[in-house]
Amino acid sequence: MGMKRTLRDFDWQGKQALVRVDFNVPFERGTTRISDDVRIREAVPTIEYLRGQGASVVLCTHLGRPDGKRSPGLELGPIVERLSELLDVPVGYVHDAPGDPAKAAASALDVG
């Protein structure tokens, strides 16, 4: 049986990393203020590691899609804002993914 490989086993320089994250965080009732950002904070070391290794990082997450429709209370804007604060870099956001807008945004990313 082979050894389990981790992120540290790959050369990320100039490559793109697609990372599935669980940013399904709670909000204060009736607001868009995040009440517990632990899920976001836990992803930061992985994102920083990949960026430090020269990768461009694409994150995939969701807050749900009731009955297949968008819900204004489930937008990712506050999460993107918090992640940007934690990483101290601008974080982009594509509303419609998967699809051509997401592909274009991922292709336009700078390394690191």
PDB file of C-alpha atoms in Angstrom:
ATOM      1  CA  MET A   1       0.000   0.000   0.000  1.00  0.00           C
ATOM      2  CA  GLY A   2       1.364   3.425  -0.977  1.00  0.00           C
ATOM      3  CA  MET A   3       1.860   6.316   1.358  1.00  0.00           C
ATOM      4  CA  LYS A   4      -0.857   8.913   1.626  1.00  0.00           C
ATOM      5  CA  ARG A   5       0.128  12.072  -0.253  1.00  0.00           C
ATOM      6  CA  THR A   6      -0.511  15.558   1.077  1.00  0.00           C
ATOM      7  CA  LEU A   7      -0.323  19.095  -0.299  1.00  0.00           C
ATOM      8  CA  ARG A   8       3.329  19.198   0.666  1.00  0.00           C
ATOM      9  CA  ASP A   9       4.124  16.346  -1.731  1.00  0.00           C
ATOM     10  CA  PHE A  10       3.426  18.442  -4.841  1.00  0.00           C
ATOM     11  CA  ASP A  11       5.205  21.231  -6.677  1.00  0.00           C
ATOM     12  CA  TRP A  12       2.601  24.023  -6.752  1.00  0.00           C
ATOM     13  CA  GLN A  13       4.719  26.668  -8.464  1.00  0.00           C
ATOM     14  CA  GLY A  14       2.702  28.131 -11.341  1.00  0.00           C
ATOM     15  CA  LYS A  15      -0.125  25.660 -10.855  1.00  0.00           C
ATOM     16  CA  GLN A  16      -3.749  26.151  -9.923  1.00  0.00           C
ATOM     17  CA  ALA A  17      -5.181  24.509  -6.810  1.00  0.00           C
ATOM     18  CA  LEU A  18      -8.914  23.843  -6.574  1.00  0.00           C
ATOM     19  CA  VAL A  19      -9.797  23.612  -2.884  1.00  0.00           C
ATOM     20  CA  ARG A  20     -13.210  22.570  -1.590  1.00  0.00           C
ATOM     21  CA  VAL A  21     -13.897  24.457   1.642  1.00  0.00           C
ATOM     22  CA  ASP A  22     -16.866  24.401   3.994  1.00  0.00           C
ATOM     23  CA  PHE A  23     -17.656  28.051   4.614  1.00  0.00           C
ATOM     24  CA  ASN A  24     -21.254  27.317   5.594  1.00  0.00           C
ATOM     25  CA  VAL A  25     -20.970  29.605   8.626  1.00  0.00           C
ATOM     26  CA  PRO A  26     -23.704  30.918  10.924  1.00  0.00           C
ATOM     27  CA  PHE A  27     -24.888  34.510  10.768  1.00  0.00           C
ATOM     28  CA  GLU A  28     -26.376  36.643  13.502  1.00  0.00           C
ATOM     29  CA  ARG A  29     -30.141  36.370  13.232  1.00  0.00           C
ATOM     30  CA  GLY A  30     -31.593  38.750  10.675  1.00  0.00           C
ATOM     31  CA  THR A  31     -28.198  40.120   9.599  1.00  0.00           C
ATOM     32  CA  THR A  32     -25.301  39.337   7.291  1.00  0.00           C
ATOM     33  CA  ARG A  33     -22.809  39.448  10.195  1.00  0.00           C
ATOM     34  CA  ILE A  34     -20.946  36.185  10.679  1.00  0.00           C
ATOM     35  CA  SER A  35     -21.415  34.944  14.238  1.00  0.00           C
ATOM     36  CA  ASP A  36     -18.702  32.252  14.141  1.00  0.00           C
ATOM     37  CA  ASP A  37     -15.895  32.340  11.570  1.00  0.00           C
ATOM     38  CA  VAL A  38     -14.008  29.239  12.739  1.00  0.00           C
ATOM     39  CA  ARG A  39     -14.606  27.376   9.461  1.00  0.00           C
ATOM     40  CA  ILE A  40     -13.109  30.267   7.522  1.00  0.00           C
ATOM     41  CA  ARG A  41     -10.143  30.617   9.895  1.00  0.00           C
ATOM     42  CA  GLU A  42      -9.400  26.888   9.680  1.00  0.00           C
ATOM     43  CA  ALA A  43      -8.955  27.115   5.903  1.00  0.00           C
ATOM     44  CA  VAL A  44      -6.467  29.994   6.066  1.00  0.00           C
ATOM     45  CA  PRO A  45      -3.300  27.898   6.704  1.00  0.00           C
ATOM     46  CA  THR A  46      -3.990  25.731   3.643  1.00  0.00           C
ATOM     47  CA  ILE A  47      -4.690  28.747   1.440  1.00  0.00           C
ATOM     48  CA  GLU A  48      -1.587  30.552   2.699  1.00  0.00           C
ATOM     49  CA  TYR A  49       0.570  27.468   2.181  1.00  0.00           C
ATOM     50  CA  LEU A  50      -0.564  27.074  -1.429  1.00  0.00           C
ATOM     51  CA  ARG A  51      -0.095  30.776  -2.169  1.00  0.00           C
ATOM     52  CA  GLY A  52       3.349  30.663  -0.572  1.00  0.00           C
ATOM     53  CA  GLN A  53       4.267  27.776  -2.864  1.00  0.00           C
ATOM     54  CA  GLY A  54       3.361  29.829  -5.934  1.00  0.00           C
ATOM     55  CA  ALA A  55      -0.076  28.404  -6.658  1.00  0.00           C
ATOM     56  CA  SER A  56      -3.142  30.322  -7.672  1.00  0.00           C
ATOM     57  CA  VAL A  57      -5.974  29.168  -5.426  1.00  0.00           C
ATOM     58  CA  VAL A  58      -9.588  28.623  -6.442  1.00  0.00           C
ATOM     59  CA  LEU A  59     -11.985  27.943  -3.584  1.00  0.00           C
ATOM     60  CA  CYS A  60     -15.337  26.185  -3.918  1.00  0.00           C
ATOM     61  CA  THR A  61     -18.016  26.571  -1.266  1.00  0.00           C
ATOM     62  CA  HIS A  62     -21.704  27.320  -0.871  1.00  0.00           C
ATOM     63  CA  LEU A  63     -24.318  28.424   1.622  1.00  0.00           C
ATOM     64  CA  GLY A  64     -27.074  26.378   0.092  1.00  0.00           C
ATOM     65  CA  ARG A  65     -29.587  26.982  -2.656  1.00  0.00           C
ATOM     66  CA  PRO A  66     -33.119  26.457  -1.417  1.00  0.00           C
ATOM     67  CA  ASP A  67     -35.223  24.781  -4.111  1.00  0.00           C
ATOM     68  CA  GLY A  68     -32.527  25.556  -6.677  1.00  0.00           C
ATOM     69  CA  LYS A  69     -33.066  29.313  -6.401  1.00  0.00           C
ATOM     70  CA  ARG A  70     -30.867  32.105  -5.084  1.00  0.00           C
ATOM     71  CA  SER A  71     -31.695  33.459  -1.669  1.00  0.00           C
ATOM     72  CA  PRO A  72     -30.481  36.969  -0.745  1.00  0.00           C
ATOM     73  CA  GLY A  73     -29.811  35.753   2.806  1.00  0.00           C
ATOM     74  CA  LEU A  74     -27.399  33.124   1.521  1.00  0.00           C
ATOM     75  CA  GLU A  75     -24.960  35.256  -0.467  1.00  0.00           C
ATOM     76  CA  LEU A  76     -21.226  34.679   0.020  1.00  0.00           C
ATOM     77  CA  GLY A  77     -20.274  38.371   0.166  1.00  0.00           C
ATOM     78  CA  PRO A  78     -19.732  38.496   3.951  1.00  0.00           C
ATOM     79  CA  ILE A  79     -17.639  35.323   3.788  1.00  0.00           C
ATOM     80  CA  VAL A  80     -15.474  36.687   0.971  1.00  0.00           C
ATOM     81  CA  GLU A  81     -14.999  39.896   2.958  1.00  0.00           C
ATOM     82  CA  ARG A  82     -13.967  37.999   6.110  1.00  0.00           C
ATOM     83  CA  LEU A  83     -11.576  35.744   4.201  1.00  0.00           C
ATOM     84  CA  SER A  84      -9.998  38.791   2.581  1.00  0.00           C
ATOM     85  CA  GLU A  85      -9.461  40.307   6.044  1.00  0.00           C
ATOM     86  CA  LEU A  86      -7.866  37.113   7.356  1.00  0.00           C
ATOM     87  CA  LEU A  87      -5.559  36.702   4.340  1.00  0.00           C
ATOM     88  CA  ASP A  88      -4.865  40.432   4.043  1.00  0.00           C
ATOM     89  CA  VAL A  89      -5.341  40.242   0.260  1.00  0.00           C
ATOM     90  CA  PRO A  90      -8.291  40.913  -2.034  1.00  0.00           C
ATOM     91  CA  VAL A  91     -10.423  37.825  -2.628  1.00  0.00           C
ATOM     92  CA  GLY A  92     -12.491  37.545  -5.797  1.00  0.00           C
ATOM     93  CA  TYR A  93     -15.953  36.071  -6.003  1.00  0.00           C
ATOM     94  CA  VAL A  94     -17.896  34.570  -8.912  1.00  0.00           C
ATOM     95  CA  HIS A  95     -21.658  34.343  -8.438  1.00  0.00           C
ATOM     96  CA  ASP A  96     -22.301  31.732 -11.114  1.00  0.00           C
ATOM     97  CA  ALA A  97     -20.220  28.628 -10.757  1.00  0.00           C
ATOM     98  CA  PRO A  98     -19.598  26.264 -12.347  1.00  0.00           C
ATOM     99  CA  GLY A  99     -19.645  27.836 -15.759  1.00  0.00           C
ATOM    100  CA  ASP A 100     -17.876  30.174 -18.126  1.00  0.00           C
ATOM    101  CA  PRO A 101     -17.651  33.139 -15.688  1.00  0.00           C
ATOM    102  CA  ALA A 102     -15.928  30.909 -13.126  1.00  0.00           C
ATOM    103  CA  LYS A 103     -13.553  29.473 -15.737  1.00  0.00           C
ATOM    104  CA  ALA A 104     -12.639  32.961 -16.937  1.00  0.00           C
ATOM    105  CA  ALA A 105     -12.033  34.201 -13.388  1.00  0.00           C
ATOM    106  CA  ALA A 106      -9.857  31.187 -12.555  1.00  0.00           C
ATOM    107  CA  SER A 107      -7.833  31.614 -15.758  1.00  0.00           C
ATOM    108  CA  ALA A 108      -7.193  35.270 -14.930  1.00  0.00           C
ATOM    109  CA  LEU A 109      -5.715  34.568 -11.484  1.00  0.00           C
ATOM    110  CA  ASP A 110      -2.149  35.557 -10.756  1.00  0.00           C
ATOM    111  CA  VAL A 111       0.205  33.047  -9.167  1.00  0.00           C
ATOM    112  CA  GLY A 112       0.335  33.257  -5.376  1.00  0.00           C
TER     113      GLY A 112
END
